[in-house]
PDB file of C-alpha atoms and ligand atoms in Angstrom:
ATOM      1  CA  MET A 275     -44.760-136.752 -70.234  1.00 46.00           C
ATOM      2  CA  SER A 276     -46.121-134.270 -72.784  1.00 51.00           C
ATOM      3  CA  GLY A 277     -46.728-130.984 -71.035  1.00 73.00           C
ATOM      4  CA  ASN A 278     -43.959-131.483 -68.554  1.00 96.00           C
ATOM      5  CA  ILE A 279     -40.961-130.518 -70.476  1.00 98.00           C
ATOM      6  CA  THR A 280     -39.480-127.388 -71.801  1.00 98.00           C
ATOM      7  CA  LEU A 281     -36.326-126.559 -73.871  1.00 98.00           C
ATOM      8  CA  THR A 282     -33.858-124.060 -72.770  1.00 99.00           C
ATOM      9  CA  MET A 283     -30.663-122.682 -74.338  1.00 99.00           C
ATOM     10  CA  ILE A 284     -28.122-120.737 -72.222  1.00 99.00           C
ATOM     11  CA  LYS A 285     -27.304-118.109 -75.017  1.00 99.00           C
ATOM     12  CA  PRO A 286     -23.843-117.058 -76.204  1.00 99.00           C
ATOM     13  CA  ASP A 287     -23.886-113.855 -74.051  1.00 98.00           C
ATOM     14  CA  ALA A 288     -24.490-115.672 -70.756  1.00 98.00           C
ATOM     15  CA  VAL A 289     -21.837-118.364 -71.685  1.00 99.00           C
ATOM     16  CA  LYS A 290     -19.323-115.657 -72.501  1.00 98.00           C
ATOM     17  CA  ASN A 291     -20.094-113.839 -69.181  1.00 98.00           C
ATOM     18  CA  ASN A 292     -19.473-117.057 -67.233  1.00 98.00           C
ATOM     19  CA  TYR A 293     -23.134-117.501 -66.033  1.00 98.00           C
ATOM     20  CA  ILE A 294     -23.623-121.131 -66.980  1.00 98.00           C
ATOM     21  CA  GLY A 295     -23.205-122.332 -63.391  1.00 98.00           C
ATOM     22  CA  ALA A 296     -25.271-119.565 -61.841  1.00 98.00           C
ATOM     23  CA  ILE A 297     -28.181-120.223 -64.325  1.00 98.00           C
ATOM     24  CA  LEU A 298     -28.128-123.972 -63.912  1.00 98.00           C
ATOM     25  CA  ALA A 299     -28.300-123.466 -60.066  1.00 98.00           C
ATOM     26  CA  LYS A 300     -31.391-121.244 -60.481  1.00 98.00           C
ATOM     27  CA  ILE A 301     -32.948-123.915 -62.737  1.00 98.00           C
ATOM     28  CA  ASN A 302     -32.335-126.608 -60.204  1.00 98.00           C
ATOM     29  CA  GLU A 303     -33.442-124.475 -57.190  1.00 98.00           C
ATOM     30  CA  ALA A 304     -36.728-123.863 -59.039  1.00 98.00           C
ATOM     31  CA  GLY A 305     -37.396-127.638 -59.144  1.00 98.00           C
ATOM     32  CA  PHE A 306     -36.551-128.433 -62.744  1.00 98.00           C
ATOM     33  CA  LYS A 307     -34.891-131.805 -63.441  1.00 98.00           C
ATOM     34  CA  ILE A 308     -32.388-131.800 -66.241  1.00 98.00           C
ATOM     35  CA  LYS A 309     -33.451-134.574 -68.666  1.00 98.00           C
ATOM     36  CA  ALA A 310     -30.774-133.823 -71.345  1.00 98.00           C
ATOM     37  CA  MET A 311     -27.973-131.290 -71.773  1.00 98.00           C
ATOM     38  CA  LYS A 312     -25.226-130.404 -74.241  1.00 98.00           C
ATOM     39  CA  TYR A 313     -22.559-127.766 -74.721  1.00 98.00           C
ATOM     40  CA  THR A 314     -22.536-127.028 -78.373  1.00 98.00           C
ATOM     41  CA  LYS A 315     -22.432-124.226 -81.088  1.00 98.00           C
ATOM     42  CA  LEU A 316     -25.243-123.687 -83.505  1.00 98.00           C
ATOM     43  CA  SER A 317     -24.374-123.563 -87.180  1.00 98.00           C
ATOM     44  CA  VAL A 318     -25.930-120.738 -89.189  1.00 98.00           C
ATOM     45  CA  GLU A 319     -28.267-123.279 -90.814  1.00 98.00           C
ATOM     46  CA  GLN A 320     -29.371-124.540 -87.421  1.00 98.00           C
ATOM     47  CA  ALA A 321     -29.982-121.095 -85.950  1.00 98.00           C
ATOM     48  CA  ARG A 322     -32.073-120.076 -89.062  1.00 98.00           C
ATOM     49  CA  GLU A 323     -34.149-123.193 -88.632  1.00 98.00           C
ATOM     50  CA  PHE A 324     -34.539-122.846 -84.881  1.00 98.00           C
ATOM     51  CA  TYR A 325     -35.756-119.246 -85.225  1.00 98.00           C
ATOM     52  CA  ALA A 326     -37.604-119.744 -88.584  1.00 97.00           C
ATOM     53  CA  VAL A 327     -40.777-118.347 -87.043  1.00 96.00           C
ATOM     54  CA  HIS A 328     -39.055-114.998 -86.897  1.00 97.00           C
ATOM     55  CA  LYS A 329     -37.745-115.069 -90.431  1.00 97.00           C
ATOM     56  CA  ASP A 330     -39.750-112.032 -91.530  1.00 98.00           C
ATOM     57  CA  ARG A 331     -38.819-109.954 -88.484  1.00 98.00           C
ATOM     58  CA  PRO A 332     -36.296-107.139 -88.866  1.00 98.00           C
ATOM     59  CA  PHE A 333     -34.019-108.587 -86.223  1.00 98.00           C
ATOM     60  CA  TYR A 334     -33.761-112.165 -87.768  1.00 98.00           C
ATOM     61  CA  ASN A 335     -30.314-111.893 -89.296  1.00 98.00           C
ATOM     62  CA  ASP A 336     -28.924-110.105 -86.198  1.00 98.00           C
ATOM     63  CA  LEU A 337     -30.554-112.884 -83.979  1.00 98.00           C
ATOM     64  CA  VAL A 338     -28.928-115.665 -86.138  1.00 98.00           C
ATOM     65  CA  GLU A 339     -25.530-113.895 -86.015  1.00 98.00           C
ATOM     66  CA  PHE A 340     -25.764-113.602 -82.257  1.00 98.00           C
ATOM     67  CA  MET A 341     -26.918-117.132 -81.632  1.00 98.00           C
ATOM     68  CA  THR A 342     -23.993-118.404 -83.738  1.00 98.00           C
ATOM     69  CA  SER A 343     -21.437-116.111 -82.231  1.00 98.00           C
ATOM     70  CA  GLY A 344     -20.245-118.564 -79.577  1.00 98.00           C
ATOM     71  CA  PRO A 345     -21.216-121.854 -77.744  1.00 98.00           C
ATOM     72  CA  ILE A 346     -24.534-122.408 -76.034  1.00 99.00           C
ATOM     73  CA  VAL A 347     -25.908-124.889 -73.486  1.00 99.00           C
ATOM     74  CA  ALA A 348     -29.088-126.633 -74.623  1.00 99.00           C
ATOM     75  CA  ALA A 349     -31.139-128.571 -72.168  1.00 99.00           C
ATOM     76  CA  ILE A 350     -34.481-130.349 -71.783  1.00 98.00           C
ATOM     77  CA  LEU A 351     -36.049-129.513 -68.351  1.00 98.00           C
ATOM     78  CA  GLU A 352     -38.758-131.424 -66.757  1.00 98.00           C
ATOM     79  CA  LYS A 353     -41.294-130.189 -64.105  1.00 98.00           C
ATOM     80  CA  GLU A 354     -45.014-130.095 -63.859  1.00 97.00           C
ATOM     81  CA  ASN A 355     -46.210-127.041 -65.917  1.00 97.00           C
ATOM     82  CA  ALA A 356     -42.729-126.720 -67.309  1.00 98.00           C
ATOM     83  CA  VAL A 357     -43.282-124.275 -70.127  1.00 98.00           C
ATOM     84  CA  GLU A 358     -45.247-121.700 -68.074  1.00 98.00           C
ATOM     85  CA  ASP A 359     -43.026-122.035 -64.906  1.00 98.00           C
ATOM     86  CA  PHE A 360     -39.915-121.743 -66.790  1.00 98.00           C
ATOM     87  CA  ARG A 361     -41.175-118.577 -68.677  1.00 98.00           C
ATOM     88  CA  LYS A 362     -41.825-117.062 -65.190  1.00 98.00           C
ATOM     89  CA  LEU A 363     -38.363-117.986 -63.973  1.00 98.00           C
ATOM     90  CA  ILE A 364     -36.665-116.363 -66.939  1.00 98.00           C
ATOM     91  CA  GLY A 365     -38.777-113.164 -67.114  1.00 98.00           C
ATOM     92  CA  ALA A 366     -39.774-110.926 -69.890  1.00 98.00           C
ATOM     93  CA  THR A 367     -37.863-110.960 -73.389  1.00 98.00           C
ATOM     94  CA  ASN A 368     -36.491-107.386 -72.716  1.00 98.00           C
ATOM     95  CA  PRO A 369     -34.509-107.623 -69.403  1.00 98.00           C
ATOM     96  CA  ALA A 370     -35.515-104.053 -68.687  1.00 98.00           C
ATOM     97  CA  ASP A 371     -39.056-105.311 -68.311  1.00 98.00           C
ATOM     98  CA  ALA A 372     -38.190-108.542 -66.489  1.00 98.00           C
ATOM     99  CA  GLU A 373     -39.136-108.954 -62.807  1.00 98.00           C
ATOM    100  CA  GLU A 374     -36.536-108.851 -60.053  1.00 98.00           C
ATOM    101  CA  GLY A 375     -34.949-112.173 -59.449  1.00 98.00           C
ATOM    102  CA  THR A 376     -35.648-113.641 -62.879  1.00 98.00           C
ATOM    103  CA  ILE A 377     -32.811-115.081 -64.917  1.00 98.00           C
ATOM    104  CA  ARG A 378     -33.059-112.387 -67.591  1.00 98.00           C
ATOM    105  CA  LYS A 379     -33.143-109.548 -65.027  1.00 98.00           C
ATOM    106  CA  LEU A 380     -30.033-111.006 -63.275  1.00 98.00           C
ATOM    107  CA  TYR A 381     -27.996-112.061 -66.238  1.00 98.00           C
ATOM    108  CA  ALA A 382     -29.206-110.650 -69.648  1.00 98.00           C
ATOM    109  CA  GLU A 383     -27.372-107.885 -71.470  1.00 98.00           C
ATOM    110  CA  SER A 384     -30.197-106.634 -73.805  1.00 98.00           C
ATOM    111  CA  MET A 385     -33.404-107.494 -75.582  1.00 98.00           C
ATOM    112  CA  GLN A 386     -31.444-109.614 -78.046  1.00 98.00           C
ATOM    113  CA  ASN A 387     -28.671-110.781 -75.793  1.00 98.00           C
ATOM    114  CA  ASN A 388     -31.088-112.013 -73.170  1.00 98.00           C
ATOM    115  CA  ALA A 389     -29.170-114.927 -71.540  1.00 98.00           C
ATOM    116  CA  VAL A 390     -31.637-117.755 -71.998  1.00 98.00           C
ATOM    117  CA  HIS A 391     -34.295-119.281 -74.299  1.00 98.00           C
ATOM    118  CA  GLY A 392     -37.445-120.961 -73.039  1.00 98.00           C
ATOM    119  CA  SER A 393     -40.088-122.729 -75.203  1.00 98.00           C
ATOM    120  CA  ASP A 394     -43.410-120.797 -75.529  1.00 98.00           C
ATOM    121  CA  SER A 395     -45.803-123.757 -75.786  1.00 97.00           C
ATOM    122  CA  ASP A 396     -45.882-127.523 -75.118  1.00 97.00           C
ATOM    123  CA  GLU A 397     -45.936-128.117 -78.886  1.00 97.00           C
ATOM    124  CA  ASN A 398     -42.778-126.005 -79.399  1.00 98.00           C
ATOM    125  CA  ALA A 399     -41.146-127.499 -76.406  1.00 98.00           C
ATOM    126  CA  ASN A 400     -41.411-130.971 -78.068  1.00 98.00           C
ATOM    127  CA  ILE A 401     -40.272-129.643 -81.496  1.00 98.00           C
ATOM    128  CA  GLU A 402     -37.352-127.837 -79.897  1.00 98.00           C
ATOM    129  CA  ALA A 403     -36.407-130.911 -77.736  1.00 98.00           C
ATOM    130  CA  ASN A 404     -36.331-132.984 -80.888  1.00 98.00           C
ATOM    131  CA  PHE A 405     -34.289-130.337 -82.679  1.00 98.00           C
ATOM    132  CA  HIS A 406     -31.463-130.637 -80.126  1.00 98.00           C
ATOM    133  CA  PHE A 407     -31.629-134.154 -78.728  1.00 98.00           C
ATOM    134  CA  SER A 408     -32.111-137.704 -79.856  1.00 98.00           C
ATOM    135  CA  LYS A 409     -33.953-140.364 -77.698  1.00 97.00           C
ATOM    136  CA  THR A 410     -30.665-141.867 -76.436  1.00 98.00           C
ATOM    137  CA  GLU A 411     -29.505-138.441 -75.115  1.00 98.00           C
ATOM    138  CA  ARG A 412     -32.456-138.197 -72.755  1.00 98.00           C
ATOM    139  CA  PHE A 413     -32.486-139.575 -69.156  1.00 97.00           C
TER     140      PHE A 413
HETATM  141  P1  LIG B 260     -38.731-115.025 -76.190  1.00 58.13           P
HETATM  142  O1  LIG B 260     -39.845-116.036 -76.515  1.00 58.13           O
HETATM  143  O2  LIG B 260     -38.976-114.277 -74.957  1.00 58.13           O
HETATM  144  O3  LIG B 260     -37.365-115.548 -76.361  1.00 58.13           O
HETATM  145  O4  LIG B 260     -38.920-113.926 -77.398  1.00 58.13           O
HETATM  146  P2  LIG B 260     -39.304-113.999 -78.894  1.00 58.13           P
HETATM  147  O5  LIG B 260     -39.713-115.451 -79.344  1.00 58.13           O
HETATM  148  O6  LIG B 260     -40.234-112.905 -79.264  1.00 58.13           O
HETATM  149  O7  LIG B 260     -37.921-113.606 -79.689  1.00 58.13           O
HETATM  150  C1  LIG B 260     -36.869-114.679 -79.866  1.00 58.13           C
HETATM  151  C2  LIG B 260     -35.563-114.017 -79.541  1.00 58.13           C
HETATM  152  O8  LIG B 260     -35.390-112.993 -80.462  1.00 58.13           O
HETATM  153  C3  LIG B 260     -35.534-113.244 -78.137  1.00 58.13           C
HETATM  154  O9  LIG B 260     -35.316-113.996 -77.014  1.00 58.13           O
HETATM  155  C4  LIG B 260     -34.382-112.313 -78.399  1.00 58.13           C
HETATM  156  O10 LIG B 260     -33.070-112.930 -78.224  1.00 58.13           O
HETATM  157  C5  LIG B 260     -34.608-111.906 -79.868  1.00 58.13           C
HETATM  158  N1  LIG B 260     -35.384-110.723 -80.088  1.00 58.13           N
HETATM  159  C6  LIG B 260     -36.741-110.545 -79.814  1.00 58.13           C
HETATM  160  N2  LIG B 260     -37.205-109.378 -80.054  1.00 58.13           N
HETATM  161  C7  LIG B 260     -36.160-108.655 -80.500  1.00 58.13           C
HETATM  162  C8  LIG B 260     -35.846-107.312 -81.075  1.00 58.13           C
HETATM  163  O11 LIG B 260     -36.902-106.454 -81.064  1.00 58.13           O
HETATM  164  N3  LIG B 260     -34.596-106.998 -81.455  1.00 58.13           N
HETATM  165  C9  LIG B 260     -33.570-107.919 -81.399  1.00 58.13           C
HETATM  166  N4  LIG B 260     -32.382-107.548 -81.823  1.00 58.13           N
HETATM  167  N5  LIG B 260     -33.696-109.148 -80.952  1.00 58.13           N
HETATM  168  C10 LIG B 260     -34.947-109.595 -80.512  1.00 58.13           C
END
């Protein structure tokens, strides 16, 4: 199944704005199957680890603060070409640059508070799926 999964998080801004249902509907309409899902809140340690690749970027501390500011929904999504197709569905990192109809265009607040996460490679999809879910939590 490698290559067919991606990891998403509905971020604290979208949860706070009551967009969980609308975003999950978009995900299902686009043909993704939900293999695992949980409503949770990241600890500071978890957020720092998840975004460790950005630890030298000027926005790292703000990002960690934002990602721990409230609950998130994490999910493993399955579809052929999942990583690339999901990146298309969510749109550009900055919602101002995102295409019409994309999740970030519709539901994001800003470059940082951009509604959803999507893995950027098959390798990271597997690392991020393992970060959030054990084997017994996947269906
Ligand atoms: P993504 O793959 O589209 O999520 O983007 P990146 O991997 O480059 O960045 C990870 C996350 O960090 C983004 O989704 C944003 O939430 C946040 N981020 C990225 N760039 C910036 C920035 O310039 N400023 C701030 N405050 N946050 C940013």
